[in-house]
JSON list of C-alpha atoms in Angstrom, two decimals:
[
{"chain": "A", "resi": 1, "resn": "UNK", "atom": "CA", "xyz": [-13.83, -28.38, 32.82]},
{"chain": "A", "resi": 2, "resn": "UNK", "atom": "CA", "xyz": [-10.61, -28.75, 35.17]},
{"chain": "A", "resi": 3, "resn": "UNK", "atom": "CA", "xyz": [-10.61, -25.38, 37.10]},
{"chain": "A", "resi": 4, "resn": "UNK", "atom": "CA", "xyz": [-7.87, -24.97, 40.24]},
{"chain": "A", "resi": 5, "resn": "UNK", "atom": "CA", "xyz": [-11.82, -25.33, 42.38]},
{"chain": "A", "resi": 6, "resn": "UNK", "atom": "CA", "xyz": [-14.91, -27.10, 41.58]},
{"chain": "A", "resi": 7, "resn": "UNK", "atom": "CA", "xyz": [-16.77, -24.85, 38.59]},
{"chain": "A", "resi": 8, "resn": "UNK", "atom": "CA", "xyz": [-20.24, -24.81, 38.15]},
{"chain": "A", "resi": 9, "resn": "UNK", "atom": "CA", "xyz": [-19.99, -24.22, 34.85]},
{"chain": "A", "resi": 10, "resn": "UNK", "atom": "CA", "xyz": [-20.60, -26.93, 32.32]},
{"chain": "A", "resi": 11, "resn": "UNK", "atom": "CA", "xyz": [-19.47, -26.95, 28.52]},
{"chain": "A", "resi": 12, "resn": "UNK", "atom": "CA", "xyz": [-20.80, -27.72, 25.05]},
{"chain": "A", "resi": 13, "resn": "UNK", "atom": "CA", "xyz": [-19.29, -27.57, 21.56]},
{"chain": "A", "resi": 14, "resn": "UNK", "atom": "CA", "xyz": [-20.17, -29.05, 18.34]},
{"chain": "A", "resi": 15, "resn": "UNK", "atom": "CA", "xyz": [-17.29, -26.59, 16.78]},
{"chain": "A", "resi": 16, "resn": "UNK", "atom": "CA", "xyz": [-15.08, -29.66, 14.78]},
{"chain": "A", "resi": 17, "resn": "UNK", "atom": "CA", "xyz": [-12.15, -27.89, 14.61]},
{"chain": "A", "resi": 18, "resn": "UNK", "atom": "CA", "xyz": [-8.99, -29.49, 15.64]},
{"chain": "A", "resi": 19, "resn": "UNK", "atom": "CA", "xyz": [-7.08, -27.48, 17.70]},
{"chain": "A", "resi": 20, "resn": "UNK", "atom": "CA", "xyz": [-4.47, -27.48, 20.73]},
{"chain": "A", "resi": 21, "resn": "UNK", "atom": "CA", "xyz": [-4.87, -25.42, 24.01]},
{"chain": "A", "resi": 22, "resn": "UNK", "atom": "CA", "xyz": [-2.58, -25.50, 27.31]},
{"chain": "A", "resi": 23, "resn": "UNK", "atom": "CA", "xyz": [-4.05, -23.97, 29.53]},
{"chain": "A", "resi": 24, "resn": "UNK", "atom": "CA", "xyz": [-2.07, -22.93, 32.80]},
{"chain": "A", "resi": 25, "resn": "UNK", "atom": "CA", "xyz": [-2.87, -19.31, 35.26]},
{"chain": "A", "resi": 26, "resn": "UNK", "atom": "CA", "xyz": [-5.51, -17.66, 33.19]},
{"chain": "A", "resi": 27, "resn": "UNK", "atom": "CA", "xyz": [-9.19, -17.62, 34.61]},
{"chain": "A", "resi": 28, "resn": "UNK", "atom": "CA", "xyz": [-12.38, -19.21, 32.76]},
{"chain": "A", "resi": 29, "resn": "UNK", "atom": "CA", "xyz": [-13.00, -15.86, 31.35]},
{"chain": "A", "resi": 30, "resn": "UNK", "atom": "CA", "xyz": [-9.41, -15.48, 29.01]},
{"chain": "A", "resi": 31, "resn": "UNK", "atom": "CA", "xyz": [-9.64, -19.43, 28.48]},
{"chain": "A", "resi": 32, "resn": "UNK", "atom": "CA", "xyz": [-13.13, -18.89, 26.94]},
{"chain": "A", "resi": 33, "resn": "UNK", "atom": "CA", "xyz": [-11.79, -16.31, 24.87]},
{"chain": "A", "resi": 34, "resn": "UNK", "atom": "CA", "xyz": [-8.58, -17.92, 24.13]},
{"chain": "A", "resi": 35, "resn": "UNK", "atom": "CA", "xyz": [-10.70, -21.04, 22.77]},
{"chain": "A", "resi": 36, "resn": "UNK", "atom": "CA", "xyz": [-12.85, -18.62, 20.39]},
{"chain": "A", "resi": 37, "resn": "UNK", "atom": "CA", "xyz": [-10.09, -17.29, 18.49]},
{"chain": "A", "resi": 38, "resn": "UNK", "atom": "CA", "xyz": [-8.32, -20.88, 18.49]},
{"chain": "A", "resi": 39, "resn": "UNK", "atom": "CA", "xyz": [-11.49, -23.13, 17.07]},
{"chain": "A", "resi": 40, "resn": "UNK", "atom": "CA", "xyz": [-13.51, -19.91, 16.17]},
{"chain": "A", "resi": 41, "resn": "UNK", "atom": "CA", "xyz": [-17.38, -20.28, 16.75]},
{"chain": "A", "resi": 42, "resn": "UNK", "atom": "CA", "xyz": [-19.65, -18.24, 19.09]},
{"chain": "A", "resi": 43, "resn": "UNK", "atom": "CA", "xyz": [-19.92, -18.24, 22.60]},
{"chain": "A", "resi": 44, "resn": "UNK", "atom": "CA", "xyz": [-23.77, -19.02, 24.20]},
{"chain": "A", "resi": 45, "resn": "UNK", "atom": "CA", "xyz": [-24.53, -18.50, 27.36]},
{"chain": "A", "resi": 46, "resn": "UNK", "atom": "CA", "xyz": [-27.05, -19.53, 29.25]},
{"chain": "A", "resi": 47, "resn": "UNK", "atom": "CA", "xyz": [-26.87, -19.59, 33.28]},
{"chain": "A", "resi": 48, "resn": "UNK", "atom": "CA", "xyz": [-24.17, -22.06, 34.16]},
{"chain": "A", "resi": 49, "resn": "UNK", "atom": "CA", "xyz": [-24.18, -23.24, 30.83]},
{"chain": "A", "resi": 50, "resn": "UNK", "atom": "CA", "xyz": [-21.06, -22.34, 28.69]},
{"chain": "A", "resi": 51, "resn": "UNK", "atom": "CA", "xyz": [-21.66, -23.16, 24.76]},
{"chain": "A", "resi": 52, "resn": "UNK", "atom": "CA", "xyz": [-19.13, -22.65, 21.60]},
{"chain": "A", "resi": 53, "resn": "UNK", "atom": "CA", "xyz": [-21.40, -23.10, 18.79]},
{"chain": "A", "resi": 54, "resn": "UNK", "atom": "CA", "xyz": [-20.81, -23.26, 15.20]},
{"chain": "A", "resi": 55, "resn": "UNK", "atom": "CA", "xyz": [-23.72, -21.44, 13.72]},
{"chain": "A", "resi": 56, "resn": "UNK", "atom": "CA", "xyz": [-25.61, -19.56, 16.25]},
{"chain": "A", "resi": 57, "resn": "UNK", "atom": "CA", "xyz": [-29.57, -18.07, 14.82]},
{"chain": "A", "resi": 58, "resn": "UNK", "atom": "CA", "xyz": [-31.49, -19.32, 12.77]},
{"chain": "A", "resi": 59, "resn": "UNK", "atom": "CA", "xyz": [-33.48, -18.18, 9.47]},
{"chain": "A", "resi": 60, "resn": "UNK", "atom": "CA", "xyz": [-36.84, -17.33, 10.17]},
{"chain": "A", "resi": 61, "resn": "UNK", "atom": "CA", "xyz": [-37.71, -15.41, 7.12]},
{"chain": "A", "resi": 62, "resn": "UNK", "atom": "CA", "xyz": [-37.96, -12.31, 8.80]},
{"chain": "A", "resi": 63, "resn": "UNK", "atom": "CA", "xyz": [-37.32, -9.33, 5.82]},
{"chain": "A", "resi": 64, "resn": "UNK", "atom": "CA", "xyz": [-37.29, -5.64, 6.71]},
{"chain": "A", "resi": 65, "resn": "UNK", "atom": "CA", "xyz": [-38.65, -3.56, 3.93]},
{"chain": "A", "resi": 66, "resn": "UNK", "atom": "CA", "xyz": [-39.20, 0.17, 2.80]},
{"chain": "A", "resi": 67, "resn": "UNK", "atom": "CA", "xyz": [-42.51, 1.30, 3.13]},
{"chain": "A", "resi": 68, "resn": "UNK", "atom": "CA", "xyz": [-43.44, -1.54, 5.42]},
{"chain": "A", "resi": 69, "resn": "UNK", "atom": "CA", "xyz": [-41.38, -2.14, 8.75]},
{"chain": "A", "resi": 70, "resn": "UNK", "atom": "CA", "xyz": [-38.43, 0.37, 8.27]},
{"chain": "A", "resi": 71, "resn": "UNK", "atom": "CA", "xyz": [-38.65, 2.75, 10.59]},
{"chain": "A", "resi": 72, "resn": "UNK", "atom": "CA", "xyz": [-35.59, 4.70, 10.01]},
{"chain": "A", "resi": 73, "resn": "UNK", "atom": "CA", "xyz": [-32.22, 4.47, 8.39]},
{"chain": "A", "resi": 74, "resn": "UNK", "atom": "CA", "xyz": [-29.00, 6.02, 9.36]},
{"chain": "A", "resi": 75, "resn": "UNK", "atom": "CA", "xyz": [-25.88, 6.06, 6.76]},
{"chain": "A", "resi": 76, "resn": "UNK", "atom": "CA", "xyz": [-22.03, 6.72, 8.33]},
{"chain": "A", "resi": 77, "resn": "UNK", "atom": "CA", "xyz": [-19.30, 7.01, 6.29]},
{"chain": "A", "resi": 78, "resn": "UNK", "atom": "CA", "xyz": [-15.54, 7.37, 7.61]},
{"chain": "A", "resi": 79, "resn": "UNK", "atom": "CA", "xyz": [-13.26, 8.02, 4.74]},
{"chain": "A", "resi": 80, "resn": "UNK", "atom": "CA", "xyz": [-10.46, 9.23, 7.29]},
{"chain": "A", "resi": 81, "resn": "UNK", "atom": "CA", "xyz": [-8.50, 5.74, 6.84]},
{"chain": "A", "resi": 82, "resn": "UNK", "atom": "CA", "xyz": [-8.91, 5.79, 2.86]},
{"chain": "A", "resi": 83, "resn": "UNK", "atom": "CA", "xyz": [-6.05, 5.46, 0.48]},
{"chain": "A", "resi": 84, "resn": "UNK", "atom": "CA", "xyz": [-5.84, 4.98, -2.90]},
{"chain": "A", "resi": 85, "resn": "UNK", "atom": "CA", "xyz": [-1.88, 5.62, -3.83]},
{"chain": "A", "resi": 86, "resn": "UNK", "atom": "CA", "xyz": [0.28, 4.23, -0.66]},
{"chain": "A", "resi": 87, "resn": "UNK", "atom": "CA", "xyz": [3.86, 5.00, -0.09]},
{"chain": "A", "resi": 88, "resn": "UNK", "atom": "CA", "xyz": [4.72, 2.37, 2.17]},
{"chain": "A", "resi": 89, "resn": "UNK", "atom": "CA", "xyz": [8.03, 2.40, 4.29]},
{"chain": "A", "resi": 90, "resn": "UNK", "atom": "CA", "xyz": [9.38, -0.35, 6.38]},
{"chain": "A", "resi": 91, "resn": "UNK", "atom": "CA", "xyz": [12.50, -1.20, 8.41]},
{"chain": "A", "resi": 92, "resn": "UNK", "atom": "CA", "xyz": [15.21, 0.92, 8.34]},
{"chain": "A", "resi": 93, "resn": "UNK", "atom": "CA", "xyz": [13.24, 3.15, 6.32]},
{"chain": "A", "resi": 94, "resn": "UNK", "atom": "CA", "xyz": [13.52, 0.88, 3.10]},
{"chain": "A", "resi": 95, "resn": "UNK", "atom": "CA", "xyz": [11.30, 1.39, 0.30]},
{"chain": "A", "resi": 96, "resn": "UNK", "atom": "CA", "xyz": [10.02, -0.43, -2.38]},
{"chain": "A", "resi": 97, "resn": "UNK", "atom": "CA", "xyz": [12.77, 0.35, -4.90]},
{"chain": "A", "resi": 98, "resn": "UNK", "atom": "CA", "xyz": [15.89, -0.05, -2.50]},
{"chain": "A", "resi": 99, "resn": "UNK", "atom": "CA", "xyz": [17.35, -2.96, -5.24]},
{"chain": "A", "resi": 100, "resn": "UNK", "atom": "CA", "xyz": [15.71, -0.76, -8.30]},
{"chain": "A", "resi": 101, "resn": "UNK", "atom": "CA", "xyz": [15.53, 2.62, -8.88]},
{"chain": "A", "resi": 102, "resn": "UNK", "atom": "CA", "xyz": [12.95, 2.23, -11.74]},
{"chain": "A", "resi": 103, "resn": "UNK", "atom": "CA", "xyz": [10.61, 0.60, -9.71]},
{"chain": "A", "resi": 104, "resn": "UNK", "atom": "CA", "xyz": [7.55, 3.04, -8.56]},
{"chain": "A", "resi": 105, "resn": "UNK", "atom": "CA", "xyz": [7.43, 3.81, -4.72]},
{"chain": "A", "resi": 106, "resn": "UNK", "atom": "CA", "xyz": [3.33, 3.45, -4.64]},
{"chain": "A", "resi": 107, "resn": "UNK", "atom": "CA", "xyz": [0.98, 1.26, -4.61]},
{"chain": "A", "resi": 108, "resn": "UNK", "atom": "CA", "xyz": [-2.22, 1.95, -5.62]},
{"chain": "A", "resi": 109, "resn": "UNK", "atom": "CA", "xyz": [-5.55, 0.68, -5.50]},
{"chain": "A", "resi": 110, "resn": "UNK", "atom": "CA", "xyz": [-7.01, -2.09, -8.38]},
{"chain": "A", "resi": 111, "resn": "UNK", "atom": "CA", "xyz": [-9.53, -0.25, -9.98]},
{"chain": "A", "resi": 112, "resn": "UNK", "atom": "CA", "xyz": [-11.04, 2.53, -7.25]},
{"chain": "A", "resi": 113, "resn": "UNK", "atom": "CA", "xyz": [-10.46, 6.10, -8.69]},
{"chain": "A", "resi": 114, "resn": "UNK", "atom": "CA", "xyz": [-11.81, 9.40, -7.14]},
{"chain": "A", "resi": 115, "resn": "UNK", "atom": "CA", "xyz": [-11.85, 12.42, -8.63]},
{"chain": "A", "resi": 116, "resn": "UNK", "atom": "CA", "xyz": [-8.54, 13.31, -6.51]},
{"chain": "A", "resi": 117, "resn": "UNK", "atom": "CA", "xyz": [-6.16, 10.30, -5.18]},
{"chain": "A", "resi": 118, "resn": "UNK", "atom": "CA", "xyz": [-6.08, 9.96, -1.54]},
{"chain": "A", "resi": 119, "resn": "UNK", "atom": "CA", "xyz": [-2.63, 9.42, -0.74]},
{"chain": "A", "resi": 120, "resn": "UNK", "atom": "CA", "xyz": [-0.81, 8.04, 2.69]},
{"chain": "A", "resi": 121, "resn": "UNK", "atom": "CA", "xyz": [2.60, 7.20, 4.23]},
{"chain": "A", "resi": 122, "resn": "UNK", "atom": "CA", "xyz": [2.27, 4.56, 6.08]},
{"chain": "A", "resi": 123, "resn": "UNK", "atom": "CA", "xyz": [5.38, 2.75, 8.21]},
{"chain": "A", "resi": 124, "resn": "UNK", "atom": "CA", "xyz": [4.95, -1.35, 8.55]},
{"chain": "A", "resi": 125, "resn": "UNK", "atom": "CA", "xyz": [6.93, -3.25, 11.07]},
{"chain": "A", "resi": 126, "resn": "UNK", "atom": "CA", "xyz": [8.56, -5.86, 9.97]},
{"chain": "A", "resi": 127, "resn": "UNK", "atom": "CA", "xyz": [10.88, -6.75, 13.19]},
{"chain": "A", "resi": 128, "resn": "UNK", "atom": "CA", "xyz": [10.40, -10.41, 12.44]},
{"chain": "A", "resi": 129, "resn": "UNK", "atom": "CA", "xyz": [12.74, -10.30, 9.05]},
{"chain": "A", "resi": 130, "resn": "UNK", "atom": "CA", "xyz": [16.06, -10.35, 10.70]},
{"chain": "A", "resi": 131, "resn": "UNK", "atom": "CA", "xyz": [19.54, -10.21, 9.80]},
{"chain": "A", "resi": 132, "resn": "UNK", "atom": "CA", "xyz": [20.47, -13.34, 10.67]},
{"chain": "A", "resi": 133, "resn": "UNK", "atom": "CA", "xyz": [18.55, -15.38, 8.36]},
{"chain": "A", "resi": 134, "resn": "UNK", "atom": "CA", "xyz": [19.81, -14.18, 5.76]},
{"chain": "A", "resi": 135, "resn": "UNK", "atom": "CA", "xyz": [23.82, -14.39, 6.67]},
{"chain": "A", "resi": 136, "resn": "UNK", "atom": "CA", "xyz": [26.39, -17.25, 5.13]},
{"chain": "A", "resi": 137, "resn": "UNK", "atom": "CA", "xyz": [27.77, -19.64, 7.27]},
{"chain": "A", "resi": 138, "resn": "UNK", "atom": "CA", "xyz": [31.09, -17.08, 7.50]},
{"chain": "A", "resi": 139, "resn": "UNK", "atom": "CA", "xyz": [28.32, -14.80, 9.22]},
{"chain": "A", "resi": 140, "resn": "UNK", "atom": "CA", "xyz": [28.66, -12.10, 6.03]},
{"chain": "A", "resi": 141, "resn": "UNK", "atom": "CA", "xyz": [25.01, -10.73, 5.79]},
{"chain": "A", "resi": 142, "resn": "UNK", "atom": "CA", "xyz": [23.72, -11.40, 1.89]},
{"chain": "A", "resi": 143, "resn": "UNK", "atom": "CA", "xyz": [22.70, -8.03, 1.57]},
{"chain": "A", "resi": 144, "resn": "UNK", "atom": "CA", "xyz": [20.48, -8.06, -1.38]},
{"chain": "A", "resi": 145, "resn": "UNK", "atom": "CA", "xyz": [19.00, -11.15, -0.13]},
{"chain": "A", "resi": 146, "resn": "UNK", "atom": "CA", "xyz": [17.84, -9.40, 3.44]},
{"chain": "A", "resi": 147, "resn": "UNK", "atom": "CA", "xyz": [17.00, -6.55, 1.30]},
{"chain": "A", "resi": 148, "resn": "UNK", "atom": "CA", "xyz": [14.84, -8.41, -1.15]},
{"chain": "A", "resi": 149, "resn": "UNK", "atom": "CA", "xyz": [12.88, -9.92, 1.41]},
{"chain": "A", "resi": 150, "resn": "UNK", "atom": "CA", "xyz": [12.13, -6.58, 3.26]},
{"chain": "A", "resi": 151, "resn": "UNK", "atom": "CA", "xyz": [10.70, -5.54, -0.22]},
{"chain": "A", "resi": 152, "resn": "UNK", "atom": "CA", "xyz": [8.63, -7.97, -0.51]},
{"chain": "A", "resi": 153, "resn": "UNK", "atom": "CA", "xyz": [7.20, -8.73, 2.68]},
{"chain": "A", "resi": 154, "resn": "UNK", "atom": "CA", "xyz": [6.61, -4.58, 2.68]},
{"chain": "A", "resi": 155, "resn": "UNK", "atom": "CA", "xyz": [4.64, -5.31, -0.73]},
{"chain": "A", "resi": 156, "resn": "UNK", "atom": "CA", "xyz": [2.83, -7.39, 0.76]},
{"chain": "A", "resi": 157, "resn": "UNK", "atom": "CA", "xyz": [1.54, -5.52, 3.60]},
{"chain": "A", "resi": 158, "resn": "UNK", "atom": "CA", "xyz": [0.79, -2.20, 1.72]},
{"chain": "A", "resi": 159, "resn": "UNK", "atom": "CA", "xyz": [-0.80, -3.96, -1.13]},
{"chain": "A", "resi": 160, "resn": "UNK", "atom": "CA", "xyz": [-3.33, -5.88, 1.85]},
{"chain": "A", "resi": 161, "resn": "UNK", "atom": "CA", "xyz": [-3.52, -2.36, 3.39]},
{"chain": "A", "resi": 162, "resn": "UNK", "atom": "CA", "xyz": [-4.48, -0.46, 0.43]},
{"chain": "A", "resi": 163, "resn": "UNK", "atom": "CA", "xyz": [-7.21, -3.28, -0.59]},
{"chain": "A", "resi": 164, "resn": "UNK", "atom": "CA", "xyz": [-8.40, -2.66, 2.91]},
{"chain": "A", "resi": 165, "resn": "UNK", "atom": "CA", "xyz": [-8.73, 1.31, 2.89]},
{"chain": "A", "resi": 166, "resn": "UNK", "atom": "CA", "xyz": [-8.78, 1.92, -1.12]},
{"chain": "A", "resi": 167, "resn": "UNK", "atom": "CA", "xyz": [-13.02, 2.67, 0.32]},
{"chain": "A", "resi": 168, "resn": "UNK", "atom": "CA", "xyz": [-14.63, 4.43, 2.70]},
{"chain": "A", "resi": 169, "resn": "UNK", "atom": "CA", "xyz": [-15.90, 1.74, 6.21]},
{"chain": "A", "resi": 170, "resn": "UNK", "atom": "CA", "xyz": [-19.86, 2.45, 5.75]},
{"chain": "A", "resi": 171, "resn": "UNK", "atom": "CA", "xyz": [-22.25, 1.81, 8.26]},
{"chain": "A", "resi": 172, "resn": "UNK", "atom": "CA", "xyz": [-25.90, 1.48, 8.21]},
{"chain": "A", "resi": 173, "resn": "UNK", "atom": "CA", "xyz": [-28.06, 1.41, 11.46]},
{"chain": "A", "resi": 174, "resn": "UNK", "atom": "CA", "xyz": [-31.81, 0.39, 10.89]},
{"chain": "A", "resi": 175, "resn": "UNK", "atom": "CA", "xyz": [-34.73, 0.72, 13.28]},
{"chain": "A", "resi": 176, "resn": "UNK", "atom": "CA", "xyz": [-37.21, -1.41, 12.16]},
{"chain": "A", "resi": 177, "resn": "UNK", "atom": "CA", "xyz": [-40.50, -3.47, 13.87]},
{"chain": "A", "resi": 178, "resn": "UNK", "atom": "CA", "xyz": [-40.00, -6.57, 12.53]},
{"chain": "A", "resi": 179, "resn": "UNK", "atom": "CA", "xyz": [-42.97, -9.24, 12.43]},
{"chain": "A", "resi": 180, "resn": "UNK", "atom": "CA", "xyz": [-41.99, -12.03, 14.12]},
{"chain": "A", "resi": 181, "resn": "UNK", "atom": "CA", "xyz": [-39.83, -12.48, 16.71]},
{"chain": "A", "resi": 182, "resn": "UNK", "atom": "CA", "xyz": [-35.79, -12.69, 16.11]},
{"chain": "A", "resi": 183, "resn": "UNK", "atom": "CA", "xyz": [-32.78, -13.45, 18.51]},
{"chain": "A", "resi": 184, "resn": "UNK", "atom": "CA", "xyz": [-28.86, -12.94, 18.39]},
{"chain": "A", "resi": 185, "resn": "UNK", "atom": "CA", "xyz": [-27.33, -14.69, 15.14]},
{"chain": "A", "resi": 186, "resn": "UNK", "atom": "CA", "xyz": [-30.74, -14.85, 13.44]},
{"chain": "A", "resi": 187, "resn": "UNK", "atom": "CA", "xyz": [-30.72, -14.19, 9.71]},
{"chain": "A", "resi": 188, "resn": "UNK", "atom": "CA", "xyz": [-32.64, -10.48, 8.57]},
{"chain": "A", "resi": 189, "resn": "UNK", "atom": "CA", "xyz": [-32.77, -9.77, 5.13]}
]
């Protein structure tokens, strides 16, 4: 590891990835996580020992069961990001039937249906469609063109947003005594 003074850190991967990395003013810390989202993998540590591994655990058969090692069991449920019929609005304001007034406004969710829909307005960016792109070589901007492409990049993004949120995030939290021993990334059924 080239550090701006001698590290005492040494490094292992066996993450086969192929990736690029220039790494210029950041300290070991950022690199490290810099290199995780880049390759992917998980970071062990252990003293000055600095490891990106590609599986981390191991399965040990360790099971946690009702009625024999589950202690407790604690069920959260946040529905405040849920949606099920999205009225998405991007740039400018546009909407999904800016080229066609027939076309609906919403999106809704594939198949999840409460007793009452759970409806949202929700504003995407999309700074990175600009005007320019989509101009002639006279510099007149092809309107329906730019427009188009705001449409469906804003499709897009609702229709991954809705698929998202179209259910409550549930969370369980166990307290169990398992049998044998486990450690970080090991496998619990």
């Amino acid at each position: 590891m080239a550090t701006d003074t001698n590290s005492p850190f040494t490094t292992i991967s066996d993450v086969e990835t192929i990736n690029s990395f220039r790494c210029v003013r950041k300290s070991l810390y950022e690199a490290i996580h810099v290199i995780l989202e880049r390759w992917g993998g998980h970071l062990v540590r252990d003293n000055f020992n600095i490891g990106i591994r590609d599986v981390i655990g191991q399965d040990n058969g360790v099971t946690i069961r009702y009625a024999k090692n589950l202690k407790e069991i604690v069920k959260t449920e946040n529905w405040d990001n849920v949606v099920t019929k999205l009225l998405p609005t991007g740039k400018d304001g546009i909407l999904l039937n800016a080229l066609d007034q027939s076309v609906d406004v919403y999106i809704y969710s594939d198949g999840t249906t409460y007793a009452l829909p759970y409806t949202k307005t929700v504003h995407f960016s999309q700074d990175y469609i600009e005007e320019e792109n989509y101009q002639d070589s006279s510099g007149n901007l092809d309107e329906t063109a730019y427009k188009q492409a705001l449409i469906t990049d804003l499709r897009q993004q609702a229709q991954m947003y809705i698929n998202t949120y179209c259910v409550p995030q549930i969370n369980y939290t166990l307290k169990a005594n398992p049998e044998k021993i486990t450690d970080i990334g090991d496998t619990i059924e």
